[in-house]
């Protein structure tokens, strides 16, 4: 008989044998930004997450910095009146995201700033690419994504993070950055699945599609190898870091990506639906929230993610290990 229980006799022994630890530097914390003054808006579907106006960011940034979290991912939530079919608000050099990047870089220079690069936040139809009739067009979207990325990079973003799932988006952005003489890095949402777990985010960001769904560009989860092929193509096109999204239901893809591309840093996004499910289950006393989010985040890291984008980042660090 092989005895395993000696590894588990008491807390100190269990700690000694545990070899997966999620730590503050692993986290990328998402931030939703709105226009206006003195705004800290509650998001009903994401308890504990807020939309901030730029003038209210400093406390939030000071808090995450004090916790040791040094990376943020920005989402600009703009007024519907500014949206149009072409998403032109996305590449205004004075856009909400650009102003936020400049603010953070000036006041919190040690924070690494990632920006989401997509059209769904800026188009009146809420899709991630340009429309031709009722079809989302790939190639005409590429220069728009490149312009959005370039505006964020010129404002000082450290990483741009294309999430539109258009073929060739990493290459288009890389070329735009290179010709502008910028060394901004690219974190590509490479293997992003068409998932029902994005529901609360679309409420938070006001980016729900006005018709149809995203299945013609985001990946079908009934595929085993496409995610790996997407990641390989993005690395080839010049992505510095790659991502699998969502996380909990794609641990197999995370694991395989970590093994297949050991030299490329891998991030995983514990998305809004994953967070909201745990919050709601805890609210209904179905489970212990703290134990549940620790288990979930540790599993994501154990699968092979080096970085985790999570709405739980602050709580995880605050509660200690
Ligand atoms: C698109 C984008 C989405 C998320 C991040 N970037 C929504 C979508 O693709 O439908 C979802 C993140 C989450 O659910 O937490 N710009």
Short mmCIF file of C-alpha atoms and ligand atoms in Angstrom, two decimals:
data_model
loop_
_atom_site.label_atom_id
_atom_site.label_comp_id
_atom_site.label_asym_id
_atom_site.label_seq_id
_atom_site.Cartn_x
_atom_site.Cartn_y
_atom_site.Cartn_z
CA UNK A 1 0.00 0.00 0.00
CA UNK A 2 1.29 3.43 -0.89
CA UNK A 3 0.38 5.96 1.83
CA UNK A 4 -0.67 9.45 0.67
CA UNK A 5 -2.43 10.66 3.76
CA UNK A 6 0.85 11.68 5.45
CA UNK A 7 0.98 14.54 2.88
CA UNK A 8 -2.27 15.84 4.35
CA UNK A 9 -1.99 15.38 8.10
CA UNK A 10 -2.07 19.07 9.05
CA UNK A 11 -2.11 22.51 7.48
CA UNK A 12 1.65 23.02 7.62
CA UNK A 13 2.31 19.68 5.89
CA UNK A 14 -0.28 20.39 3.20
CA UNK A 15 1.32 23.77 2.64
CA UNK A 16 4.74 22.15 2.34
CA UNK A 17 3.57 19.78 -0.38
CA UNK A 18 1.51 22.28 -2.35
CA UNK A 19 3.36 23.32 -5.49
CA UNK A 20 0.86 25.66 -7.13
CA UNK A 21 0.52 29.14 -5.68
CA UNK A 22 -1.39 32.02 -7.23
CA UNK A 23 0.34 35.29 -6.40
CA UNK A 24 -0.30 38.99 -6.89
CA UNK A 25 2.04 39.36 -9.90
CA UNK A 26 0.00 36.70 -11.72
CA UNK A 27 -3.09 38.88 -11.80
CA UNK A 28 -4.37 41.31 -14.41
CA UNK A 29 -7.27 43.29 -12.99
CA UNK A 30 -10.04 44.45 -15.36
CA UNK A 31 -11.23 48.06 -15.03
CA UNK A 32 -14.34 49.56 -16.61
CA UNK A 33 -14.04 53.29 -17.29
CA UNK A 34 -16.87 55.77 -17.89
CA UNK A 35 -17.05 59.46 -18.75
CA UNK A 36 -18.11 62.05 -16.24
CA UNK A 37 -17.02 63.17 -12.81
CA UNK A 38 -17.14 61.42 -9.47
CA UNK A 39 -18.58 58.21 -10.90
CA UNK A 40 -18.35 54.85 -9.17
CA UNK A 41 -21.23 52.96 -10.71
CA UNK A 42 -22.52 49.66 -9.38
CA UNK A 43 -22.78 46.87 -11.95
CA UNK A 44 -25.76 44.75 -10.94
CA UNK A 45 -24.55 41.62 -12.68
CA UNK A 46 -21.01 41.89 -11.22
CA UNK A 47 -21.26 42.51 -7.48
CA UNK A 48 -18.14 44.21 -6.13
CA UNK A 49 -17.06 45.53 -9.55
CA UNK A 50 -17.64 49.16 -10.54
CA UNK A 51 -17.41 51.50 -13.48
CA UNK A 52 -15.14 54.41 -12.58
CA UNK A 53 -14.70 57.85 -14.04
CA UNK A 54 -11.04 58.81 -14.42
CA UNK A 55 -11.17 61.20 -11.45
CA UNK A 56 -12.27 58.34 -9.18
CA UNK A 57 -9.57 55.89 -10.28
CA UNK A 58 -6.86 56.94 -7.88
CA UNK A 59 -8.25 55.15 -4.79
CA UNK A 60 -8.85 51.99 -6.79
CA UNK A 61 -5.35 52.08 -8.28
CA UNK A 62 -3.78 52.82 -4.89
CA UNK A 63 -5.66 49.86 -3.43
CA UNK A 64 -4.60 47.36 -6.05
CA UNK A 65 -1.02 48.63 -5.91
CA UNK A 66 -0.97 48.18 -2.13
CA UNK A 67 -2.11 44.59 -2.67
CA UNK A 68 0.80 44.00 -5.04
CA UNK A 69 -1.30 43.82 -8.18
CA UNK A 70 0.57 45.66 -10.92
CA UNK A 71 -1.40 45.01 -14.10
CA UNK A 72 -4.75 46.37 -15.27
CA UNK A 73 -6.85 45.74 -18.38
CA UNK A 74 -8.91 48.73 -19.49
CA UNK A 75 -12.38 48.70 -21.04
CA UNK A 76 -13.86 52.01 -22.14
CA UNK A 77 -17.64 52.23 -21.72
CA UNK A 78 -18.73 55.10 -23.93
CA UNK A 79 -22.03 56.83 -24.46
CA UNK A 80 -24.34 55.27 -27.07
CA UNK A 81 -24.49 58.70 -28.74
CA UNK A 82 -20.79 58.39 -29.62
CA UNK A 83 -21.21 55.01 -31.30
CA UNK A 84 -21.62 54.59 -35.07
CA UNK A 85 -21.48 51.66 -37.50
CA UNK A 86 -17.75 52.23 -38.11
CA UNK A 87 -16.71 52.47 -34.46
CA UNK A 88 -14.73 55.65 -35.14
CA UNK A 89 -14.83 56.68 -31.46
CA UNK A 90 -12.43 53.80 -30.82
CA UNK A 91 -9.47 55.53 -32.45
CA UNK A 92 -9.96 59.09 -31.32
CA UNK A 93 -6.54 60.02 -29.87
CA UNK A 94 -8.42 61.66 -27.02
CA UNK A 95 -10.78 58.71 -26.42
CA UNK A 96 -11.80 57.67 -22.92
CA UNK A 97 -9.31 54.79 -23.01
CA UNK A 98 -6.45 57.02 -24.25
CA UNK A 99 -7.12 59.58 -21.53
CA UNK A 100 -7.22 56.80 -18.92
CA UNK A 101 -3.93 55.35 -20.15
CA UNK A 102 -2.28 58.78 -19.92
CA UNK A 103 -3.71 59.32 -16.43
CA UNK A 104 -2.43 55.98 -15.14
CA UNK A 105 0.98 56.34 -16.75
CA UNK A 106 1.37 59.80 -15.22
CA UNK A 107 0.15 59.00 -11.71
CA UNK A 108 0.91 55.27 -11.35
CA UNK A 109 3.88 54.71 -13.67
CA UNK A 110 4.65 51.28 -12.19
CA UNK A 111 1.32 49.85 -13.30
CA UNK A 112 1.43 47.86 -16.53
CA UNK A 113 -1.50 48.96 -18.66
CA UNK A 114 -3.30 46.61 -21.05
CA UNK A 115 -6.12 47.89 -23.28
CA UNK A 116 -8.88 45.87 -24.89
CA UNK A 117 -8.89 46.42 -28.67
CA UNK A 118 -12.22 45.58 -30.23
CA UNK A 119 -15.10 47.20 -32.08
CA UNK A 120 -18.01 45.99 -29.95
CA UNK A 121 -17.52 48.76 -27.40
CA UNK A 122 -17.65 51.43 -30.13
CA UNK A 123 -20.07 50.31 -32.83
CA UNK A 124 -23.79 51.08 -32.75
CA UNK A 125 -24.49 47.44 -33.70
CA UNK A 126 -22.32 46.04 -30.90
CA UNK A 127 -20.40 43.57 -33.04
CA UNK A 128 -16.64 43.14 -32.86
CA UNK A 129 -16.11 43.92 -36.57
CA UNK A 130 -17.51 46.05 -39.37
CA UNK A 131 -20.79 45.01 -40.96
CA UNK A 132 -21.56 44.42 -44.60
CA UNK A 133 -25.28 43.81 -44.69
CA UNK A 134 -25.75 41.48 -41.75
CA UNK A 135 -22.31 39.86 -42.12
CA UNK A 136 -19.28 40.75 -40.06
CA UNK A 137 -16.48 41.51 -42.49
CA UNK A 138 -12.99 40.40 -41.61
CA UNK A 139 -10.54 42.26 -43.80
CA UNK A 140 -12.10 45.73 -43.73
CA UNK A 141 -12.11 45.51 -39.90
CA UNK A 142 -8.33 45.01 -39.69
CA UNK A 143 -7.27 48.63 -40.37
CA UNK A 144 -9.83 49.87 -37.82
CA UNK A 145 -8.48 47.53 -35.14
CA UNK A 146 -4.96 48.66 -36.06
CA UNK A 147 -5.95 52.33 -35.64
CA UNK A 148 -7.56 51.65 -32.25
CA UNK A 149 -4.45 49.77 -31.08
CA UNK A 150 -2.18 52.51 -32.39
CA UNK A 151 -4.10 55.21 -30.52
CA UNK A 152 -3.80 53.26 -27.27
CA UNK A 153 -0.11 52.62 -27.88
CA UNK A 154 0.56 56.28 -28.62
CA UNK A 155 -1.19 57.19 -25.37
CA UNK A 156 1.33 54.96 -23.59
CA UNK A 157 -0.32 51.55 -23.18
CA UNK A 158 2.23 48.82 -22.43
CA UNK A 159 0.15 46.09 -24.08
CA UNK A 160 -2.70 46.21 -26.55
CA UNK A 161 -5.06 43.25 -26.34
CA UNK A 162 -7.03 42.53 -29.51
CA UNK A 163 -10.23 40.62 -28.69
CA UNK A 164 -12.26 40.84 -31.90
CA UNK A 165 -11.32 37.37 -33.21
CA UNK A 166 -10.73 38.70 -36.72
CA UNK A 167 -8.20 36.68 -38.72
CA UNK A 168 -4.97 38.60 -39.20
CA UNK A 169 -5.67 41.14 -36.44
CA UNK A 170 -2.35 40.56 -34.69
CA UNK A 171 -0.39 41.04 -37.90
CA UNK A 172 -2.31 44.21 -38.79
CA UNK A 173 -1.65 45.66 -35.34
CA UNK A 174 1.98 44.58 -35.30
CA UNK A 175 2.59 46.27 -38.67
CA UNK A 176 0.90 49.49 -37.53
CA UNK A 177 2.96 49.58 -34.34
CA UNK A 178 6.20 48.86 -36.16
CA UNK A 179 5.65 51.53 -38.79
CA UNK A 180 4.95 54.06 -36.02
CA UNK A 181 8.23 53.03 -34.36
CA UNK A 182 6.45 51.69 -31.27
CA UNK A 183 7.56 48.67 -29.24
CA UNK A 184 4.19 48.20 -27.54
CA UNK A 185 3.51 44.55 -26.79
CA UNK A 186 0.52 42.53 -27.93
CA UNK A 187 -1.50 40.26 -25.65
CA UNK A 188 -3.76 38.45 -28.07
CA UNK A 189 -7.09 36.98 -27.04
CA UNK A 190 -6.06 34.09 -29.28
CA UNK A 191 -8.38 31.25 -28.32
CA UNK A 192 -11.57 33.08 -27.47
CA UNK A 193 -14.67 30.92 -27.53
CA UNK A 194 -18.24 32.00 -28.28
CA UNK A 195 -19.38 31.58 -24.69
CA UNK A 196 -22.47 32.17 -22.64
CA UNK A 197 -20.19 33.15 -19.77
CA UNK A 198 -19.69 36.69 -21.15
CA UNK A 199 -23.25 37.71 -20.26
CA UNK A 200 -22.53 39.96 -17.26
CA UNK A 201 -19.64 41.69 -19.06
CA UNK A 202 -21.85 42.81 -21.89
CA UNK A 203 -24.09 44.43 -19.32
CA UNK A 204 -21.07 46.05 -17.62
CA UNK A 205 -19.57 47.31 -20.87
CA UNK A 206 -22.80 48.03 -22.74
CA UNK A 207 -21.44 45.95 -25.61
CA UNK A 208 -24.15 43.36 -26.29
CA UNK A 209 -24.71 42.75 -30.02
CA UNK A 210 -27.91 44.45 -31.22
CA UNK A 211 -28.73 41.37 -33.35
CA UNK A 212 -27.49 37.82 -33.76
CA UNK A 213 -24.54 36.38 -31.87
CA UNK A 214 -20.75 36.20 -32.12
CA UNK A 215 -20.50 32.66 -33.40
CA UNK A 216 -19.26 33.66 -36.86
CA UNK A 217 -16.02 35.01 -35.37
CA UNK A 218 -15.55 33.67 -31.82
CA UNK A 219 -14.61 30.00 -31.64
CA UNK A 220 -16.97 27.04 -31.50
CA UNK A 221 -16.34 25.15 -28.27
CA UNK A 222 -17.06 21.87 -30.03
CA UNK A 223 -13.55 21.85 -31.49
CA UNK A 224 -10.50 20.18 -30.01
CA UNK A 225 -7.55 21.58 -31.94
CA UNK A 226 -8.62 24.93 -33.43
CA UNK A 227 -7.66 26.84 -30.28
CA UNK A 228 -4.09 25.61 -30.57
CA UNK A 229 -4.01 26.56 -34.25
CA UNK A 230 -5.31 30.06 -33.43
CA UNK A 231 -2.57 30.50 -30.83
CA UNK A 232 0.14 29.27 -33.23
CA UNK A 233 -1.05 31.73 -35.89
CA UNK A 234 -1.02 34.63 -33.43
CA UNK A 235 2.51 33.84 -32.29
CA UNK A 236 3.54 33.68 -35.94
CA UNK A 237 1.89 37.08 -36.54
CA UNK A 238 3.80 38.68 -33.68
CA UNK A 239 1.82 38.23 -30.45
CA UNK A 240 4.03 38.60 -27.35
CA UNK A 241 1.56 36.94 -24.98
CA UNK A 242 -1.46 34.79 -25.81
CA UNK A 243 -4.72 34.07 -24.03
CA UNK A 244 -7.34 31.40 -23.58
CA UNK A 245 -10.80 32.66 -22.68
CA UNK A 246 -12.95 31.72 -20.73
CA UNK A 247 -10.84 29.79 -18.23
CA UNK A 248 -12.79 27.32 -16.10
CA UNK A 249 -14.46 25.48 -18.97
CA UNK A 250 -11.26 25.51 -21.10
CA UNK A 251 -8.64 24.15 -18.69
CA UNK A 252 -7.77 21.49 -21.26
CA UNK A 253 -6.93 24.16 -23.83
CA UNK A 254 -4.88 26.13 -21.27
CA UNK A 255 -2.94 22.99 -20.39
CA UNK A 256 -2.24 22.06 -24.00
CA UNK A 257 -1.26 25.63 -24.91
CA UNK A 258 1.18 25.78 -21.99
CA UNK A 259 2.83 22.57 -23.18
CA UNK A 260 2.78 23.43 -26.90
CA UNK A 261 4.08 27.03 -26.58
CA UNK A 262 6.32 27.03 -23.51
CA UNK A 263 8.20 30.14 -24.59
CA UNK A 264 5.15 32.37 -24.98
CA UNK A 265 3.57 33.74 -21.78
CA UNK A 266 0.03 32.43 -21.46
CA UNK A 267 -2.86 34.27 -19.87
CA UNK A 268 -6.33 32.95 -19.08
CA UNK A 269 -9.44 35.07 -18.52
CA UNK A 270 -11.72 34.05 -15.66
CA UNK A 271 -14.65 35.83 -17.29
CA UNK A 272 -17.63 37.69 -15.90
CA UNK A 273 -19.96 34.68 -15.92
CA UNK A 274 -17.47 32.59 -13.96
CA UNK A 275 -17.22 35.34 -11.35
CA UNK A 276 -20.97 35.95 -11.24
CA UNK A 277 -21.73 32.25 -10.84
CA UNK A 278 -19.51 32.01 -7.77
CA UNK A 279 -20.93 35.24 -6.33
CA UNK A 280 -24.49 34.03 -6.81
CA UNK A 281 -23.81 30.55 -5.47
CA UNK A 282 -22.22 32.10 -2.37
CA UNK A 283 -25.13 34.50 -1.99
CA UNK A 284 -27.45 31.47 -1.96
CA UNK A 285 -25.23 29.75 0.65
CA UNK A 286 -24.49 26.91 -1.75
CA UNK A 287 -20.76 27.06 -1.15
CA UNK A 288 -18.01 28.91 0.68
CA UNK A 289 -17.09 31.74 -1.68
CA UNK A 290 -13.52 32.20 -0.54
CA UNK A 291 -12.70 28.51 -0.79
CA UNK A 292 -14.45 28.30 -4.16
CA UNK A 293 -12.65 31.19 -5.85
CA UNK A 294 -9.30 30.04 -4.49
CA UNK A 295 -9.91 26.56 -5.88
CA UNK A 296 -11.01 27.95 -9.22
CA UNK A 297 -8.07 30.36 -9.63
CA UNK A 298 -5.54 27.77 -8.45
CA UNK A 299 -6.89 25.29 -11.02
CA UNK A 300 -6.37 27.87 -13.78
CA UNK A 301 -2.77 28.35 -12.75
CA UNK A 302 -2.23 24.60 -12.27
CA UNK A 303 -3.47 24.03 -15.81
CA UNK A 304 -0.63 26.24 -17.05
CA UNK A 305 -1.76 29.86 -17.14
CA UNK A 306 1.04 32.19 -16.10
CA UNK A 307 -1.28 35.21 -15.86
CA UNK A 308 -4.93 35.33 -14.82
CA UNK A 309 -7.36 38.10 -15.69
CA UNK A 310 -9.89 38.04 -12.87
CA UNK A 311 -12.48 40.17 -11.13
CA UNK A 312 -11.51 38.22 -8.00
CA UNK A 313 -7.90 39.47 -8.01
CA UNK A 314 -8.30 41.95 -5.17
CA UNK A 315 -10.33 39.59 -3.00
CA UNK A 316 -7.90 36.75 -3.58
CA UNK A 317 -4.95 38.76 -2.33
CA UNK A 318 -6.91 40.44 0.46
CA UNK A 319 -8.05 37.13 1.90
CA UNK A 320 -4.48 35.80 1.86
CA UNK A 321 -3.58 32.23 1.04
C1 LIG B 1 -14.90 42.05 -26.27
C2 LIG B 1 -14.73 41.44 -24.94
C3 LIG B 1 -15.66 40.66 -24.26
C4 LIG B 1 -15.06 40.28 -23.06
C5 LIG B 1 -13.78 40.85 -23.03
N1 LIG B 1 -13.60 41.54 -24.21
C6 LIG B 1 -17.06 40.34 -24.61
C7 LIG B 1 -17.31 39.47 -25.77
O1 LIG B 1 -16.41 39.09 -26.51
O2 LIG B 1 -18.46 39.17 -26.03
C8 LIG B 1 -15.69 39.43 -22.01
C9 LIG B 1 -15.05 39.45 -20.67
C10 LIG B 1 -15.89 38.89 -19.56
O3 LIG B 1 -16.94 38.26 -19.80
O4 LIG B 1 -15.50 39.09 -18.41
N2 LIG B 1 -14.32 43.29 -26.42
#
